[in-house]
Amino acid sequence: MTIIKRGLTALAAGALSAALAMPAVAEPVKFDFWFGLSGDLARVVDTLCKNFNASQTDYEVVCTSQGNYDATLQNTIAAFRAGKQPAVVQVYDVGTATMMLSGAYKPADKLMEENGYKIDYADYFPGIARYYATSKGEMLSFPFNSSTALMYWNKDAFAKIGKTEAPKTWEDVGADLQAMKDAGYECPMAINISANESWQLMEQFSALHNQPIATKNNGYDGLDARLEVNKTKFVQYVTDLKKWYDAGLIKIKSKDLGQDMVQAFASGTCQVIMTSVGDHGTVGKTQKEGMNWDVAELPVYAGTERKNSLVGGASLWVLSGKSDAEYKGAAAFLNFIHDPKTALFWSTNTGYIPVTKSGFDYMKSTGFYDKAPFKGRETAIASLTASEPTEITRGIRLGNFTQIRAEFGTQMQAIFANKVSVQEGLDTLVKNGDAILDRFQQTYPGKTLP
């Protein structure tokens, strides 16, 4: 053996000895997170997951979009039956009752306590927390992407009719729309009457006016709750919307018709819309050059004592049947999301609002709301906290609510197409919606909501 070979052999032996002497590096514990967002929002979730993985070395969350909310819930049910469920799953607001009755979850508050995290649940905005909590206030899931509905108004168009503020009552809305029509605007206001718009037209309106969607405090007090929107102030609201539509003050805008409401407003085609605060960023990015606009809380009828609006979006559920190590990872992930700095990242990149007071305060301290493009989004917090939630405005706890929303869309289209009267359409909505609730109740005989 040459001197060189003997030297290389010695170096290799030394390196091997050093490697054996070093402690083995533990692989991070992996756990799955399934979510229902897509497109740009899915990319933001991916970045959020990468940020969590980079923040520590013990856990690695594997984040997978399921395409949309419905697919996420259905895929999760199928995976659970096959014993391949993710540790964490995003479930939209209207799936809350289904999750609560499934028994397929580990309560979030117990998960955090068992893993040493002290969460101040009073830090969550009440209008958000109570939507996802039990009737006793127990947090079964963690609020995640949250929003509420706002009125978007074109300040230039209102200036043309001598107004400098958004209308606060529906009576003023009617007068302002007529004035804009008289001033030459072809589309003073745009609405959409499809299934998903139930959230803005029926659910938000009813909450702001403290009007029930269903008996039993919107279903919180029993699976035998039944709809009653055909005999509340909602009847007057739909009657007014139809009257303004017939008078040409309101236009129907949707993707199916070639232009949705947000596009119609941002382009200056329509002067007022009602949509999620989550669309605030889209309007800012796509607006007609030079257009002056702002957002305001949704109007109420004169004489109404305004209540808090409802939260929309989804929460994070931790599913049962996972290992202790995966639960530790899931708890660390939820704690990371709860951090106010994560709230700033999330709101900056998505348009969703912070779900905690500490997150909101932190964002204000950074000057987030002081200037464009984020100025105005704090109006959503004002709307959600307009009052302490009542037994009606804390949320909606009705089974198969997605199907009820579909029925809402069907009947609203029948009303606006003059196939039925307002009262006939709402009566049919209640009749068919109650049949949906009947079937849900029969699916869970003898069970009660927590």
Coordinates of C-alpha atoms in Angstrom, one line a residue:
M1 CA 0.0 0.0 0.0
T2 CA 1.4 3.4 -0.9
I3 CA 1.8 6.2 1.5
I4 CA -1.1 8.1 -0.2
K5 CA -3.4 5.1 0.0
R6 CA -2.6 4.5 3.7
G7 CA -3.4 8.2 4.3
L8 CA -6.8 8.0 2.6
T9 CA -7.7 4.8 4.5
A10 CA -6.8 6.5 7.8
L11 CA -8.9 9.6 6.9
A12 CA -11.9 7.4 6.0
A13 CA -11.7 5.4 9.2
G14 CA -11.5 8.6 11.2
A15 CA -14.5 10.1 9.5
L16 CA -16.5 6.9 10.1
S17 CA -15.6 6.9 13.7
A18 CA -16.6 10.5 14.1
A19 CA -20.0 9.8 12.4
L20 CA -20.7 6.9 14.7
A21 CA -19.8 8.9 17.7
M22 CA -22.3 11.7 16.7
P23 CA -25.9 11.4 18.0
A24 CA -28.4 10.4 15.3
V25 CA -30.6 13.3 14.0
A26 CA -34.2 12.5 14.5
E27 CA -36.5 12.8 11.6
P28 CA -39.4 15.3 12.1
V29 CA -42.8 13.8 12.8
K30 CA -45.0 14.2 9.7
F31 CA -48.7 14.8 9.8
D32 CA -51.2 15.6 7.1
F33 CA -53.4 18.8 6.8
W34 CA -56.1 18.8 4.2
F35 CA -57.7 22.0 3.2
G36 CA -60.4 23.2 0.7
L37 CA -58.9 26.4 -0.7
S38 CA -57.6 26.6 -4.3
G39 CA -55.8 28.9 -6.7
D40 CA -53.9 31.8 -5.1
L41 CA -55.3 31.0 -1.6
A42 CA -53.9 27.4 -1.9
R43 CA -50.5 28.9 -2.6
V44 CA -50.7 31.1 0.5
V45 CA -51.6 28.0 2.6
D46 CA -48.6 26.2 1.1
T47 CA -46.4 29.1 2.2
L48 CA -48.0 29.1 5.6
C49 CA -47.1 25.4 5.9
K50 CA -43.5 26.0 4.8
N51 CA -43.2 28.8 7.4
F52 CA -44.3 26.4 10.1
N53 CA -41.9 23.7 9.0
A54 CA -39.1 26.3 8.9
S55 CA -40.0 27.6 12.4
Q56 CA -39.0 24.3 14.1
T57 CA -37.4 20.9 13.5
D58 CA -39.6 18.5 15.4
Y59 CA -42.6 18.3 13.0
E60 CA -43.4 18.5 9.3
V61 CA -46.9 19.3 8.2
V62 CA -47.8 18.0 4.8
C63 CA -50.5 20.3 3.3
T64 CA -52.8 19.1 0.5
S65 CA -55.6 21.0 -1.2
Q66 CA -58.7 19.0 -1.9
G67 CA -60.0 21.6 -4.4
N68 CA -63.0 23.0 -2.5
Y69 CA -64.8 22.8 0.8
D70 CA -67.4 20.1 -0.3
A71 CA -64.7 17.8 -1.7
T72 CA -62.6 18.3 1.5
L73 CA -65.4 17.1 3.7
Q74 CA -66.5 14.2 1.5
N75 CA -62.9 13.1 1.0
T76 CA -62.3 13.3 4.7
I77 CA -65.3 11.1 5.5
A78 CA -64.1 8.5 2.9
A79 CA -60.6 8.6 4.3
F80 CA -61.8 8.2 7.9
R81 CA -63.8 5.1 7.0
A82 CA -60.6 3.7 5.4
G83 CA -58.5 4.6 8.4
K84 CA -56.4 7.1 6.3
Q85 CA -57.7 10.4 7.6
P86 CA -55.4 13.5 8.0
A87 CA -54.5 14.7 11.4
V88 CA -55.9 18.2 10.6
V89 CA -58.7 19.2 8.2
Q90 CA -60.3 22.5 7.2
V91 CA -64.1 22.3 7.4
Y92 CA -66.3 25.2 6.2
D93 CA -68.8 26.9 8.6
V94 CA -71.9 25.1 7.4
G95 CA -70.2 21.7 8.0
T96 CA -69.9 22.4 11.7
A97 CA -73.1 20.6 12.8
T98 CA -72.0 17.5 10.7
M99 CA -68.6 17.5 12.4
M100 CA -70.0 17.9 15.9
L101 CA -72.2 14.9 15.4
S102 CA -69.6 12.8 13.7
G103 CA -67.6 12.0 16.9
A104 CA -64.6 11.7 14.6
Y105 CA -62.6 14.5 16.2
K106 CA -60.4 15.4 19.1
P107 CA -61.6 18.6 20.8
A108 CA -59.2 21.4 20.0
D109 CA -59.3 22.8 23.6
K110 CA -58.4 19.4 25.1
L111 CA -55.7 18.8 22.5
M112 CA -54.0 22.1 23.4
E113 CA -54.3 21.5 27.1
E114 CA -52.9 17.9 26.9
N115 CA -49.9 19.2 24.9
G116 CA -49.0 22.1 27.2
Y117 CA -50.4 25.0 25.3
K118 CA -52.3 27.7 27.2
I119 CA -54.8 29.3 24.8
D120 CA -56.8 32.3 25.9
Y121 CA -60.1 31.4 24.2
A122 CA -61.6 34.7 25.4
D123 CA -59.1 36.3 22.9
Y124 CA -61.2 35.2 20.0
F125 CA -63.8 37.6 18.8
P126 CA -67.1 36.3 20.2
G127 CA -68.9 36.4 16.9
I128 CA -66.3 34.0 15.5
A129 CA -65.7 31.8 18.5
R130 CA -69.3 31.1 19.2
Y131 CA -70.0 29.9 15.7
Y132 CA -67.6 27.0 16.2
A133 CA -68.1 26.4 19.9
T134 CA -70.6 24.2 21.7
S135 CA -73.6 25.7 23.4
K136 CA -71.4 25.6 26.6
G137 CA -68.7 27.5 24.9
E138 CA -66.2 24.7 24.4
M139 CA -63.9 25.2 21.4
L140 CA -64.0 22.0 19.4
S141 CA -62.1 23.4 16.4
F142 CA -59.8 26.4 15.7
P143 CA -61.2 29.3 13.7
F144 CA -59.0 29.8 10.6
N145 CA -60.0 31.7 7.5
S146 CA -62.7 34.1 8.6
S147 CA -64.6 36.9 6.9
T148 CA -67.9 38.7 6.9
A149 CA -70.0 40.6 4.3
L150 CA -69.6 44.4 3.6
M151 CA -71.2 46.9 1.3
Y152 CA -68.8 48.2 -1.4
W153 CA -69.8 51.6 -2.7
N154 CA -68.5 53.8 -5.5
K155 CA -67.8 57.2 -3.9
D156 CA -67.7 58.9 -7.4
A157 CA -71.2 57.8 -8.2
F158 CA -72.5 58.8 -4.8
A159 CA -70.9 62.2 -5.1
K160 CA -72.8 62.7 -8.3
I161 CA -76.1 62.4 -6.4
G162 CA -74.7 64.7 -3.6
K163 CA -73.8 61.9 -1.1
T164 CA -70.5 61.6 0.8
E165 CA -71.4 58.6 2.9
A166 CA -72.7 55.1 2.3
P167 CA -76.4 54.5 3.1
K168 CA -77.0 53.1 6.6
T169 CA -80.6 52.0 6.1
W170 CA -82.4 50.1 3.4
E171 CA -84.8 53.0 3.0
D172 CA -81.8 55.2 2.1
V173 CA -80.5 52.5 -0.2
G174 CA -83.7 52.5 -2.2
A175 CA -83.6 56.4 -2.5
D176 CA -80.0 56.4 -3.5
L177 CA -80.4 53.7 -6.1
Q178 CA -83.2 55.7 -7.7
A179 CA -81.2 58.9 -7.6
M180 CA -78.3 57.1 -9.4
K181 CA -80.6 55.7 -12.0
D182 CA -82.0 59.2 -12.6
A183 CA -78.4 60.4 -12.9
G184 CA -77.8 58.0 -15.8
Y185 CA -76.2 55.0 -14.1
E186 CA -77.4 51.8 -15.8
C187 CA -76.5 49.5 -12.9
P188 CA -76.9 51.3 -9.6
M189 CA -76.5 48.0 -7.6
A190 CA -75.6 44.4 -8.4
I191 CA -76.7 41.3 -6.6
N192 CA -76.3 37.6 -7.1
I193 CA -79.2 35.2 -6.2
S194 CA -77.3 31.9 -6.4
A195 CA -77.1 29.3 -3.6
N196 CA -73.9 30.7 -2.1
E197 CA -75.4 34.2 -1.8
S198 CA -77.6 32.9 0.9
W199 CA -74.7 33.8 3.2
Q200 CA -75.0 37.5 2.3
L201 CA -78.7 37.9 1.4
M202 CA -80.5 35.7 4.0
E203 CA -78.0 34.8 6.7
Q204 CA -76.2 38.2 7.2
F205 CA -79.5 40.1 6.9
S206 CA -81.2 38.0 9.5
A207 CA -78.3 38.3 11.9
L208 CA -78.0 42.1 11.6
H209 CA -81.8 42.3 12.3
N210 CA -81.7 39.6 15.0
Q211 CA -84.2 37.6 13.0
P212 CA -84.0 33.8 13.2
I213 CA -83.3 31.6 10.2
A214 CA -84.8 28.6 12.1
T215 CA -86.5 27.7 15.3
K216 CA -84.5 26.3 18.3
N217 CA -82.2 29.4 18.2
N218 CA -81.1 28.6 14.6
G219 CA -80.6 24.9 15.5
Y220 CA -78.3 25.3 18.5
D221 CA -81.0 23.9 20.8
G222 CA -82.0 20.8 18.9
L223 CA -82.0 18.7 15.7
D224 CA -85.7 19.3 15.4
A225 CA -85.2 22.9 14.4
R226 CA -87.2 24.0 11.3
L227 CA -86.9 27.0 9.0
E228 CA -89.0 30.2 9.5
V229 CA -87.6 32.8 7.1
N230 CA -91.1 32.9 5.4
K231 CA -92.5 34.9 8.4
T232 CA -89.6 37.2 9.4
K233 CA -88.4 40.6 8.3
F234 CA -86.6 38.7 5.5
V235 CA -89.9 38.7 3.6
Q236 CA -89.9 42.5 3.4
Y237 CA -86.2 42.5 2.3
V238 CA -86.8 40.1 -0.6
T239 CA -89.9 42.1 -1.5
D240 CA -87.8 45.3 -1.7
L241 CA -85.0 43.7 -3.7
K242 CA -87.5 42.3 -6.2
K243 CA -89.2 45.7 -6.4
W244 CA -85.9 47.5 -7.1
Y245 CA -85.0 44.8 -9.6
D246 CA -88.2 45.3 -11.5
A247 CA -87.5 49.1 -11.5
G248 CA -84.1 48.6 -13.0
L249 CA -82.3 49.7 -9.9
I250 CA -80.7 46.3 -9.4
K251 CA -79.0 44.0 -11.9
I252 CA -78.2 40.3 -11.5
K253 CA -74.5 39.6 -12.0
S254 CA -72.8 36.2 -11.9
K255 CA -70.1 34.3 -13.7
D256 CA -72.8 32.3 -15.5
L257 CA -74.0 35.6 -17.0
G258 CA -70.6 36.7 -18.0
Q259 CA -69.6 39.1 -15.3
D260 CA -69.7 38.5 -11.5
M261 CA -70.5 41.2 -8.9
V262 CA -66.9 41.9 -8.0
Q263 CA -65.9 42.4 -11.6
A264 CA -69.0 44.6 -12.2
F265 CA -68.1 46.8 -9.3
A266 CA -64.3 47.0 -9.9
S267 CA -64.9 48.0 -13.6
G268 CA -67.3 50.8 -12.6
T269 CA -70.2 49.0 -14.3
C270 CA -72.2 48.8 -11.1
Q271 CA -72.0 51.2 -8.2
V272 CA -72.9 49.1 -5.1
I273 CA -72.4 45.5 -4.3
M274 CA -72.5 43.3 -1.1
T275 CA -69.7 40.8 -0.8
S276 CA -67.1 39.4 1.5
V277 CA -64.3 41.4 2.9
G278 CA -62.2 38.7 1.3
D279 CA -62.9 40.4 -2.0
H280 CA -61.3 43.7 -0.8
G281 CA -57.9 42.8 -2.3
T282 CA -59.4 41.7 -5.6
V283 CA -61.3 45.0 -6.0
G284 CA -58.1 47.0 -5.2
K285 CA -56.0 45.1 -7.7
T286 CA -58.6 45.1 -10.6
Q287 CA -60.4 48.4 -10.1
K288 CA -60.9 50.9 -12.9
E289 CA -58.1 53.4 -12.9
G290 CA -58.8 56.4 -10.7
M291 CA -62.1 55.0 -9.3
N292 CA -62.8 56.1 -5.7
W293 CA -64.5 53.5 -3.6
D294 CA -64.9 52.4 0.0
V295 CA -66.6 49.7 2.1
A296 CA -69.2 50.1 4.8
E297 CA -71.2 47.8 7.1
L298 CA -74.3 46.3 5.5
P299 CA -77.4 48.5 6.0
V300 CA -80.4 47.7 8.3
Y301 CA -84.0 48.9 8.1
A302 CA -84.8 52.1 10.0
G303 CA -85.4 51.6 13.7
T304 CA -83.5 48.4 13.8
E305 CA -81.0 47.8 16.7
R306 CA -78.1 46.6 14.7
K307 CA -76.5 43.3 15.8
N308 CA -73.3 41.6 14.9
S309 CA -72.9 40.1 11.5
L310 CA -72.0 36.4 11.0
V311 CA -68.6 35.0 10.3
G312 CA -68.0 33.0 7.2
G313 CA -65.1 30.8 6.3
A314 CA -63.8 27.7 8.0
S315 CA -62.2 26.2 11.0
L316 CA -59.5 23.5 11.6
W317 CA -60.6 20.2 13.1
V318 CA -58.2 17.6 14.5
L319 CA -59.4 14.1 13.8
S320 CA -59.4 11.1 16.1
G321 CA -57.4 8.0 15.5
K322 CA -53.9 9.5 15.2
S323 CA -50.7 8.9 17.2
D324 CA -49.6 11.0 20.2
A325 CA -46.7 12.2 18.2
E326 CA -49.0 13.4 15.4
Y327 CA -51.2 15.2 18.0
K328 CA -48.2 17.0 19.4
G329 CA -47.4 18.2 15.9
A330 CA -51.0 19.2 15.3
A331 CA -51.0 21.2 18.5
A332 CA -47.8 22.9 17.6
F333 CA -49.3 23.8 14.2
L334 CA -52.5 25.2 15.7
N335 CA -50.4 27.2 18.2
F336 CA -48.4 28.6 15.3
I337 CA -51.6 29.7 13.5
H338 CA -52.8 31.3 16.7
D339 CA -49.7 33.6 16.8
P340 CA -50.5 37.3 16.0
K341 CA -47.6 37.4 13.5
T342 CA -49.2 34.6 11.6
A343 CA -52.4 36.6 11.6
L344 CA -50.6 39.5 9.9
F345 CA -49.1 37.1 7.2
W346 CA -52.5 35.5 6.6
S347 CA -54.5 38.7 6.3
T348 CA -51.9 40.5 4.2
N349 CA -51.8 37.7 1.6
T350 CA -55.5 36.6 1.6
G351 CA -57.9 39.4 2.7
Y352 CA -59.3 37.3 5.5
I353 CA -59.6 39.0 8.9
P354 CA -57.7 38.2 12.1
V355 CA -59.8 35.9 14.4
T356 CA -58.4 37.1 17.7
K357 CA -58.2 40.5 19.5
S358 CA -54.5 40.1 20.0
G359 CA -54.0 39.5 16.2
F360 CA -56.1 42.6 15.4
D361 CA -54.2 44.7 17.9
Y362 CA -50.9 43.5 16.5
M363 CA -51.9 44.4 13.0
K364 CA -53.1 47.8 14.0
S365 CA -49.7 48.4 15.8
T366 CA -47.9 47.7 12.5
G367 CA -50.0 50.3 10.7
F368 CA -51.7 47.7 8.5
Y369 CA -55.1 49.5 8.4
D370 CA -53.7 53.0 7.9
K371 CA -53.4 53.1 4.2
A372 CA -54.3 51.4 0.9
P373 CA -54.6 48.6 -0.1
F374 CA -55.7 47.4 3.4
K375 CA -57.5 50.5 4.7
G376 CA -61.1 49.7 5.2
R377 CA -60.8 46.1 6.1
E378 CA -61.2 47.0 9.8
T379 CA -64.8 47.7 9.0
A380 CA -65.3 43.9 9.0
I381 CA -64.2 43.7 12.6
A382 CA -66.6 46.6 13.5
S383 CA -69.4 44.6 11.9
L384 CA -68.6 41.3 13.6
T385 CA -68.4 43.1 17.0
A386 CA -71.3 45.5 16.6
S387 CA -73.0 43.7 19.5
E388 CA -72.5 40.8 21.9
P389 CA -73.8 37.8 20.0
T390 CA -77.4 36.9 20.9
E391 CA -78.7 33.4 20.8
I392 CA -79.6 34.0 17.2
T393 CA -76.6 36.0 16.0
R394 CA -74.0 33.5 17.4
G395 CA -74.4 31.4 14.2
I396 CA -76.4 28.7 12.4
R397 CA -76.3 25.1 13.5
L398 CA -78.5 23.3 10.9
G399 CA -77.6 20.0 9.3
N400 CA -77.1 19.6 5.5
F401 CA -77.1 23.4 5.3
T402 CA -75.4 23.3 1.9
Q403 CA -78.6 21.7 0.5
I404 CA -80.7 24.4 2.1
R405 CA -78.6 27.0 0.5
A406 CA -79.1 25.3 -2.9
E407 CA -82.9 25.5 -2.3
F408 CA -82.5 29.2 -1.4
G409 CA -80.9 29.7 -4.8
T410 CA -83.6 27.8 -6.6
Q411 CA -86.5 29.7 -5.0
M412 CA -84.8 33.1 -5.4
Q413 CA -84.4 32.5 -9.1
A414 CA -88.1 31.5 -9.3
I415 CA -89.1 34.7 -7.6
F416 CA -86.9 37.0 -9.7
A417 CA -88.1 35.2 -12.9
N418 CA -91.7 36.0 -11.9
K419 CA -92.6 32.3 -11.7
V420 CA -93.8 32.6 -8.1
S421 CA -94.5 35.5 -5.7
V422 CA -92.1 36.4 -3.0
Q423 CA -94.3 34.7 -0.3
E424 CA -94.8 31.6 -2.5
G425 CA -91.1 31.2 -3.1
L426 CA -90.2 31.6 0.6
D427 CA -92.9 29.2 1.6
T428 CA -91.5 26.6 -0.8
L429 CA -88.0 27.3 0.6
V430 CA -89.2 26.6 4.1
K431 CA -91.2 23.5 3.0
N432 CA -88.3 21.9 1.1
G433 CA -85.7 23.0 3.6
D434 CA -87.6 21.4 6.4
A435 CA -87.6 18.1 4.4
I436 CA -83.8 18.4 4.3
L437 CA -83.7 18.9 8.1
D438 CA -86.0 16.0 8.6
R439 CA -83.6 13.7 6.7
F440 CA -80.7 15.0 8.7
Q441 CA -82.5 14.4 12.0
Q442 CA -83.3 10.9 11.0
T443 CA -79.6 10.2 10.2
Y444 CA -78.8 10.9 13.9
P445 CA -81.7 9.4 15.9
G446 CA -81.5 10.2 19.6
K447 CA -78.5 12.4 19.2
T448 CA -78.1 16.0 20.5
L449 CA -75.7 18.7 19.5
P450 CA -72.9 19.4 22.1

